[in-house]
Amino acid sequence: MRFSIVAVVACLAGVTNAHFRLNYPEPRGAFVADDEPKFCGGHDNAVNNRTTFPLSDGFFTIKAGHPGWTAGVIISTVQNPTSFDNFTVNGEQQLVKGYAKEDAAGTFCIPLNISAANIPGVKEGSNVTIQVVFEGGDGNLYQCADLTLSNNATISSNSTCKNETSDHGHGSDAPKPSQTAGSVQNLAGYTGLFMGFGSMALLLL
Ligand SMILES: [Cu+2]
């Protein structure tokens, strides 16, 4: 555990601000910071205008307002997932991206190869919902994105894949650009440390 007491206290003080944002793919519904601890960030129903998303070799980008965070991505193949149960199979989270830890706050582009996760029923044309689970010292936070998967999907050019760390930026919308890593592979510190659900629960203590 590397969360310092100082960081945790500072973040609790700014709890209604940044938390984390899912920048791409487009999240379900408007961002409401106070609702981020709820299922899908407070948005219970799938959107009609799904994002067409690569079945293989996609990415997602998040802006982490907390340093010292852990995140993973769960997936539902239910057409309109409305509860955490829809992201659970045999009592376990259906992970499409294992939990990993990062020390810095900032914007991160993280590879998401959905086909490689071998989720039953996921194929070309599937409607799925991904839910990013983020923990940065003030409890689990959630954002969802409703997708249609396609090998022909093209990611719009204004969804750039880069990493940009910032100082402790909770509540600040103007992170200082300190370093930029252009490639998907060059993920500062996002080392693919896989953790099970039990480890995640421990992190919340
Ligand atoms: Cu927060």
PDB file of C-alpha atoms and ligand atoms in Angstrom:
ATOM      1  CA  MET A   1       0.000   0.000   0.000  1.00  0.00           C
ATOM      2  CA  ARG A   2       1.551   3.261  -1.075  1.00  0.00           C
ATOM      3  CA  PHE A   3      -1.322   5.622  -0.400  1.00  0.00           C
ATOM      4  CA  SER A   4       0.007   8.214   1.967  1.00  0.00           C
ATOM      5  CA  ILE A   5      -2.242   9.518   4.691  1.00  0.00           C
ATOM      6  CA  VAL A   6      -1.681  13.046   3.419  1.00  0.00           C
ATOM      7  CA  ALA A   7      -2.846  12.155  -0.076  1.00  0.00           C
ATOM      8  CA  VAL A   8      -5.945  10.397   1.172  1.00  0.00           C
ATOM      9  CA  VAL A   9      -6.935  13.313   3.401  1.00  0.00           C
ATOM     10  CA  ALA A  10      -6.345  15.804   0.606  1.00  0.00           C
ATOM     11  CA  CYS A  11      -8.537  13.799  -1.723  1.00  0.00           C
ATOM     12  CA  LEU A  12     -11.342  13.418   0.751  1.00  0.00           C
ATOM     13  CA  ALA A  13     -11.385  17.182   1.083  1.00  0.00           C
ATOM     14  CA  GLY A  14     -11.973  17.512  -2.639  1.00  0.00           C
ATOM     15  CA  VAL A  15     -14.274  14.549  -2.970  1.00  0.00           C
ATOM     16  CA  THR A  16     -16.895  16.246  -5.111  1.00  0.00           C
ATOM     17  CA  ASN A  17     -14.422  17.198  -7.798  1.00  0.00           C
ATOM     18  CA  ALA A  18     -12.411  15.197 -10.266  1.00  0.00           C
ATOM     19  CA  HIS A  19     -12.332  11.588  -9.008  1.00  0.00           C
ATOM     20  CA  PHE A  20     -11.679  10.157 -12.467  1.00  0.00           C
ATOM     21  CA  ARG A  21     -13.086  10.708 -15.916  1.00  0.00           C
ATOM     22  CA  LEU A  22     -13.517   8.234 -18.730  1.00  0.00           C
ATOM     23  CA  ASN A  23     -12.556  10.251 -21.800  1.00  0.00           C
ATOM     24  CA  TYR A  24     -12.813   7.483 -24.387  1.00  0.00           C
ATOM     25  CA  PRO A  25     -14.924   5.607 -25.284  1.00  0.00           C
ATOM     26  CA  GLU A  26     -17.710   8.045 -24.550  1.00  0.00           C
ATOM     27  CA  PRO A  27     -19.197   7.279 -21.149  1.00  0.00           C
ATOM     28  CA  ARG A  28     -22.828   6.492 -20.485  1.00  0.00           C
ATOM     29  CA  GLY A  29     -24.594   9.742 -19.554  1.00  0.00           C
ATOM     30  CA  ALA A  30     -23.341  13.055 -18.265  1.00  0.00           C
ATOM     31  CA  PHE A  31     -20.539  13.069 -15.707  1.00  0.00           C
ATOM     32  CA  VAL A  32     -21.794  13.680 -12.177  1.00  0.00           C
ATOM     33  CA  ALA A  33     -18.936  13.474  -9.679  1.00  0.00           C
ATOM     34  CA  ASP A  34     -21.197  12.851  -6.713  1.00  0.00           C
ATOM     35  CA  ASP A  35     -22.762   9.875  -8.514  1.00  0.00           C
ATOM     36  CA  GLU A  36     -19.476   8.267  -9.495  1.00  0.00           C
ATOM     37  CA  PRO A  37     -19.534   5.815  -6.549  1.00  0.00           C
ATOM     38  CA  LYS A  38     -22.789   4.404  -7.963  1.00  0.00           C
ATOM     39  CA  PHE A  39     -23.258   1.744 -10.645  1.00  0.00           C
ATOM     40  CA  CYS A  40     -22.165   3.185 -14.000  1.00  0.00           C
ATOM     41  CA  GLY A  41     -21.596   6.559 -12.371  1.00  0.00           C
ATOM     42  CA  GLY A  42     -25.295   6.884 -11.649  1.00  0.00           C
ATOM     43  CA  HIS A  43     -26.611   5.997 -15.112  1.00  0.00           C
ATOM     44  CA  ASP A  44     -28.668   2.818 -14.944  1.00  0.00           C
ATOM     45  CA  ASN A  45     -29.614   2.338 -18.595  1.00  0.00           C
ATOM     46  CA  ALA A  46     -27.677   1.766 -21.800  1.00  0.00           C
ATOM     47  CA  VAL A  47     -27.571   4.562 -24.341  1.00  0.00           C
ATOM     48  CA  ASN A  48     -29.036   4.201 -27.834  1.00  0.00           C
ATOM     49  CA  ASN A  49     -26.056   5.759 -29.584  1.00  0.00           C
ATOM     50  CA  ARG A  50     -23.443   3.136 -28.799  1.00  0.00           C
ATOM     51  CA  THR A  51     -19.820   3.716 -29.670  1.00  0.00           C
ATOM     52  CA  THR A  52     -18.522   1.385 -32.376  1.00  0.00           C
ATOM     53  CA  PHE A  53     -15.385   0.052 -30.733  1.00  0.00           C
ATOM     54  CA  PRO A  54     -12.572  -2.223 -31.944  1.00  0.00           C
ATOM     55  CA  LEU A  55     -13.130  -5.887 -31.165  1.00  0.00           C
ATOM     56  CA  SER A  56      -9.334  -6.242 -30.996  1.00  0.00           C
ATOM     57  CA  ASP A  57      -6.564  -3.814 -30.088  1.00  0.00           C
ATOM     58  CA  GLY A  58      -8.664  -0.942 -28.807  1.00  0.00           C
ATOM     59  CA  PHE A  59      -7.812   1.414 -25.980  1.00  0.00           C
ATOM     60  CA  PHE A  60      -9.513   3.528 -23.389  1.00  0.00           C
ATOM     61  CA  THR A  61      -8.382   6.784 -21.862  1.00  0.00           C
ATOM     62  CA  ILE A  62      -9.021   7.989 -18.362  1.00  0.00           C
ATOM     63  CA  LYS A  63      -8.089  11.106 -16.472  1.00  0.00           C
ATOM     64  CA  ALA A  64      -7.155  10.170 -12.926  1.00  0.00           C
ATOM     65  CA  GLY A  65      -7.606  12.982 -10.434  1.00  0.00           C
ATOM     66  CA  HIS A  66      -5.933  10.958  -7.695  1.00  0.00           C
ATOM     67  CA  PRO A  67      -2.373   9.713  -7.538  1.00  0.00           C
ATOM     68  CA  GLY A  68      -1.930   6.157  -6.328  1.00  0.00           C
ATOM     69  CA  TRP A  69      -4.880   4.570  -8.057  1.00  0.00           C
ATOM     70  CA  THR A  70      -5.938   1.122  -9.164  1.00  0.00           C
ATOM     71  CA  ALA A  71      -8.269   0.422 -12.058  1.00  0.00           C
ATOM     72  CA  GLY A  72      -9.672  -2.452 -14.041  1.00  0.00           C
ATOM     73  CA  VAL A  73     -12.453  -2.971 -16.567  1.00  0.00           C
ATOM     74  CA  ILE A  74     -15.411  -5.328 -16.286  1.00  0.00           C
ATOM     75  CA  ILE A  75     -17.712  -6.224 -19.161  1.00  0.00           C
ATOM     76  CA  SER A  76     -21.345  -7.212 -19.604  1.00  0.00           C
ATOM     77  CA  THR A  77     -22.838  -8.927 -22.625  1.00  0.00           C
ATOM     78  CA  VAL A  78     -26.359  -8.125 -21.432  1.00  0.00           C
ATOM     79  CA  GLN A  79     -28.110  -5.812 -23.889  1.00  0.00           C
ATOM     80  CA  ASN A  80     -29.084  -3.292 -21.233  1.00  0.00           C
ATOM     81  CA  PRO A  81     -27.041  -4.012 -18.119  1.00  0.00           C
ATOM     82  CA  THR A  82     -28.605  -2.238 -15.151  1.00  0.00           C
ATOM     83  CA  SER A  83     -26.763  -3.740 -12.182  1.00  0.00           C
ATOM     84  CA  PHE A  84     -23.419  -5.130 -11.075  1.00  0.00           C
ATOM     85  CA  ASP A  85     -24.949  -8.611 -11.355  1.00  0.00           C
ATOM     86  CA  ASN A  86     -24.936  -8.121 -15.127  1.00  0.00           C
ATOM     87  CA  PHE A  87     -21.134  -7.815 -14.976  1.00  0.00           C
ATOM     88  CA  THR A  88     -20.749 -10.936 -12.856  1.00  0.00           C
ATOM     89  CA  VAL A  89     -20.471 -14.558 -13.931  1.00  0.00           C
ATOM     90  CA  ASN A  90     -20.579 -17.347 -11.347  1.00  0.00           C
ATOM     91  CA  GLY A  91     -20.121 -14.814  -8.584  1.00  0.00           C
ATOM     92  CA  GLU A  92     -16.985 -13.304 -10.080  1.00  0.00           C
ATOM     93  CA  GLN A  93     -16.449 -10.043 -11.890  1.00  0.00           C
ATOM     94  CA  GLN A  94     -16.211 -10.611 -15.637  1.00  0.00           C
ATOM     95  CA  LEU A  95     -12.906  -8.837 -16.186  1.00  0.00           C
ATOM     96  CA  VAL A  96     -11.852  -7.665 -19.618  1.00  0.00           C
ATOM     97  CA  LYS A  97      -8.848  -5.785 -18.220  1.00  0.00           C
ATOM     98  CA  GLY A  98      -7.233  -6.919 -14.998  1.00  0.00           C
ATOM     99  CA  TYR A  99      -6.692  -4.503 -12.155  1.00  0.00           C
ATOM    100  CA  ALA A 100      -3.451  -2.548 -12.312  1.00  0.00           C
ATOM    101  CA  LYS A 101      -1.895   0.152 -10.194  1.00  0.00           C
ATOM    102  CA  GLU A 102      -0.408   3.490 -11.171  1.00  0.00           C
ATOM    103  CA  ASP A 103       1.300   6.021  -8.915  1.00  0.00           C
ATOM    104  CA  ALA A 104       0.690   9.230 -10.833  1.00  0.00           C
ATOM    105  CA  ALA A 105      -2.397  11.303 -11.444  1.00  0.00           C
ATOM    106  CA  GLY A 106      -3.006  12.436 -15.001  1.00  0.00           C
ATOM    107  CA  THR A 107      -4.381  11.180 -18.304  1.00  0.00           C
ATOM    108  CA  PHE A 108      -3.659   7.593 -19.304  1.00  0.00           C
ATOM    109  CA  CYS A 109      -4.271   5.625 -22.453  1.00  0.00           C
ATOM    110  CA  ILE A 110      -4.614   1.948 -21.651  1.00  0.00           C
ATOM    111  CA  PRO A 111      -4.803  -0.910 -24.204  1.00  0.00           C
ATOM    112  CA  LEU A 112      -8.074  -2.821 -24.256  1.00  0.00           C
ATOM    113  CA  ASN A 113      -8.069  -5.948 -26.370  1.00  0.00           C
ATOM    114  CA  ILE A 114     -11.590  -7.210 -25.840  1.00  0.00           C
ATOM    115  CA  SER A 115     -11.356 -10.253 -28.118  1.00  0.00           C
ATOM    116  CA  ALA A 116      -8.260 -11.462 -26.258  1.00  0.00           C
ATOM    117  CA  ALA A 117     -10.264 -11.766 -23.035  1.00  0.00           C
ATOM    118  CA  ASN A 118     -12.253 -14.656 -24.559  1.00  0.00           C
ATOM    119  CA  ILE A 119     -15.551 -13.585 -23.044  1.00  0.00           C
ATOM    120  CA  PRO A 120     -18.289 -16.027 -24.091  1.00  0.00           C
ATOM    121  CA  GLY A 121     -20.675 -14.462 -26.618  1.00  0.00           C
ATOM    122  CA  VAL A 122     -18.372 -11.589 -27.553  1.00  0.00           C
ATOM    123  CA  LYS A 123     -17.864 -11.377 -31.300  1.00  0.00           C
ATOM    124  CA  GLU A 124     -18.130  -9.104 -34.306  1.00  0.00           C
ATOM    125  CA  GLY A 125     -21.269  -6.986 -33.970  1.00  0.00           C
ATOM    126  CA  SER A 126     -21.824  -7.717 -30.266  1.00  0.00           C
ATOM    127  CA  ASN A 127     -23.385  -5.068 -28.101  1.00  0.00           C
ATOM    128  CA  VAL A 128     -21.488  -4.955 -24.825  1.00  0.00           C
ATOM    129  CA  THR A 129     -20.997  -2.542 -21.961  1.00  0.00           C
ATOM    130  CA  ILE A 130     -17.671  -1.940 -20.285  1.00  0.00           C
ATOM    131  CA  GLN A 131     -17.458  -0.537 -16.782  1.00  0.00           C
ATOM    132  CA  VAL A 132     -14.228   1.027 -15.574  1.00  0.00           C
ATOM    133  CA  VAL A 133     -13.693   0.397 -11.857  1.00  0.00           C
ATOM    134  CA  PHE A 134     -11.370   2.979 -10.320  1.00  0.00           C
ATOM    135  CA  GLU A 135     -10.090   3.260  -6.753  1.00  0.00           C
ATOM    136  CA  GLY A 136      -7.943   6.223  -5.809  1.00  0.00           C
ATOM    137  CA  GLY A 137      -8.328   6.523  -2.067  1.00  0.00           C
ATOM    138  CA  ASP A 138     -11.946   7.588  -1.693  1.00  0.00           C
ATOM    139  CA  GLY A 139     -13.824   4.402  -2.544  1.00  0.00           C
ATOM    140  CA  ASN A 140     -14.705   2.577  -5.733  1.00  0.00           C
ATOM    141  CA  LEU A 141     -15.779   4.804  -8.615  1.00  0.00           C
ATOM    142  CA  TYR A 142     -17.493   3.692 -11.815  1.00  0.00           C
ATOM    143  CA  GLN A 143     -17.971   4.806 -15.402  1.00  0.00           C
ATOM    144  CA  CYS A 144     -19.641   2.791 -18.171  1.00  0.00           C
ATOM    145  CA  ALA A 145     -19.521   2.867 -21.953  1.00  0.00           C
ATOM    146  CA  ASP A 146     -22.047   1.120 -24.202  1.00  0.00           C
ATOM    147  CA  LEU A 147     -20.336  -0.346 -27.248  1.00  0.00           C
ATOM    148  CA  THR A 148     -20.927  -2.207 -30.467  1.00  0.00           C
ATOM    149  CA  LEU A 149     -17.821  -4.249 -31.271  1.00  0.00           C
ATOM    150  CA  SER A 150     -16.407  -4.349 -34.778  1.00  0.00           C
ATOM    151  CA  ASN A 151     -13.112  -5.249 -36.347  1.00  0.00           C
ATOM    152  CA  ASN A 152     -13.757  -2.388 -38.748  1.00  0.00           C
ATOM    153  CA  ALA A 153     -14.136   0.219 -36.026  1.00  0.00           C
ATOM    154  CA  THR A 154     -12.015   3.287 -36.409  1.00  0.00           C
ATOM    155  CA  ILE A 155     -11.211   5.417 -33.420  1.00  0.00           C
ATOM    156  CA  SER A 156     -11.934   9.047 -34.171  1.00  0.00           C
ATOM    157  CA  SER A 157      -8.843  11.155 -34.566  1.00  0.00           C
ATOM    158  CA  ASN A 158      -9.798  13.471 -31.722  1.00  0.00           C
ATOM    159  CA  SER A 159      -9.527  10.549 -29.309  1.00  0.00           C
ATOM    160  CA  THR A 160      -5.788  10.672 -28.877  1.00  0.00           C
ATOM    161  CA  CYS A 161      -3.886   7.939 -27.102  1.00  0.00           C
ATOM    162  CA  LYS A 162      -1.258   9.537 -24.915  1.00  0.00           C
ATOM    163  CA  ASN A 163      -0.195   9.676 -21.312  1.00  0.00           C
ATOM    164  CA  GLU A 164       0.229  12.902 -19.416  1.00  0.00           C
ATOM    165  CA  THR A 165       0.993  12.816 -15.735  1.00  0.00           C
ATOM    166  CA  SER A 166       0.156  15.698 -13.470  1.00  0.00           C
ATOM    167  CA  ASP A 167       0.666  16.776  -9.913  1.00  0.00           C
ATOM    168  CA  HIS A 168      -1.975  15.740  -7.453  1.00  0.00           C
ATOM    169  CA  GLY A 169      -4.791  17.072  -9.540  1.00  0.00           C
ATOM    170  CA  HIS A 170      -7.942  16.301  -7.646  1.00  0.00           C
ATOM    171  CA  GLY A 171     -10.246  19.211  -8.376  1.00  0.00           C
ATOM    172  CA  SER A 172      -7.996  20.745 -10.972  1.00  0.00           C
ATOM    173  CA  ASP A 173      -8.887  20.695 -14.638  1.00  0.00           C
ATOM    174  CA  ALA A 174      -5.535  22.015 -15.717  1.00  0.00           C
ATOM    175  CA  PRO A 175      -2.893  19.333 -15.203  1.00  0.00           C
ATOM    176  CA  LYS A 176       0.638  20.395 -15.966  1.00  0.00           C
ATOM    177  CA  PRO A 177       1.903  18.519 -18.991  1.00  0.00           C
ATOM    178  CA  SER A 178       5.072  16.961 -17.717  1.00  0.00           C
ATOM    179  CA  GLN A 179       5.633  14.036 -19.984  1.00  0.00           C
ATOM    180  CA  THR A 180       3.981  12.665 -23.047  1.00  0.00           C
ATOM    181  CA  ALA A 181       4.301   9.107 -24.178  1.00  0.00           C
ATOM    182  CA  GLY A 182       2.855   8.627 -27.589  1.00  0.00           C
ATOM    183  CA  SER A 183       2.410   4.911 -27.869  1.00  0.00           C
ATOM    184  CA  VAL A 184      -0.036   2.485 -26.404  1.00  0.00           C
ATOM    185  CA  GLN A 185       2.826   0.321 -25.235  1.00  0.00           C
ATOM    186  CA  ASN A 186       4.540   3.076 -23.301  1.00  0.00           C
ATOM    187  CA  LEU A 187       2.296   3.176 -20.288  1.00  0.00           C
ATOM    188  CA  ALA A 188       4.036   4.878 -17.423  1.00  0.00           C
ATOM    189  CA  GLY A 189       3.846   2.436 -14.596  1.00  0.00           C
ATOM    190  CA  TYR A 190       0.762   0.625 -15.854  1.00  0.00           C
ATOM    191  CA  THR A 191       2.505  -2.661 -15.520  1.00  0.00           C
ATOM    192  CA  GLY A 192      -0.320  -5.111 -15.811  1.00  0.00           C
ATOM    193  CA  LEU A 193      -0.232  -6.167 -12.199  1.00  0.00           C
ATOM    194  CA  PHE A 194      -3.188  -8.485 -12.129  1.00  0.00           C
ATOM    195  CA  MET A 195      -5.186  -8.768  -8.986  1.00  0.00           C
ATOM    196  CA  GLY A 196      -8.242 -10.735  -8.111  1.00  0.00           C
ATOM    197  CA  PHE A 197     -11.387  -9.449  -6.558  1.00  0.00           C
ATOM    198  CA  GLY A 198     -10.061 -10.274  -3.097  1.00  0.00           C
ATOM    199  CA  SER A 199      -7.025  -8.083  -3.542  1.00  0.00           C
ATOM    200  CA  MET A 200      -9.244  -5.260  -4.703  1.00  0.00           C
ATOM    201  CA  ALA A 201     -11.312  -5.593  -1.555  1.00  0.00           C
ATOM    202  CA  LEU A 202      -8.144  -5.436   0.538  1.00  0.00           C
ATOM    203  CA  LEU A 203      -7.185  -2.213  -1.174  1.00  0.00           C
ATOM    204  CA  LEU A 204     -10.356  -0.620   0.080  1.00  0.00           C
ATOM    205  CA  LEU A 205      -9.563  -1.206   3.727  1.00  0.00           C
TER     206      LEU A 205
HETATM  207 CU    CU B   1     -12.103  11.359  -5.767  1.00  0.00          CU
END
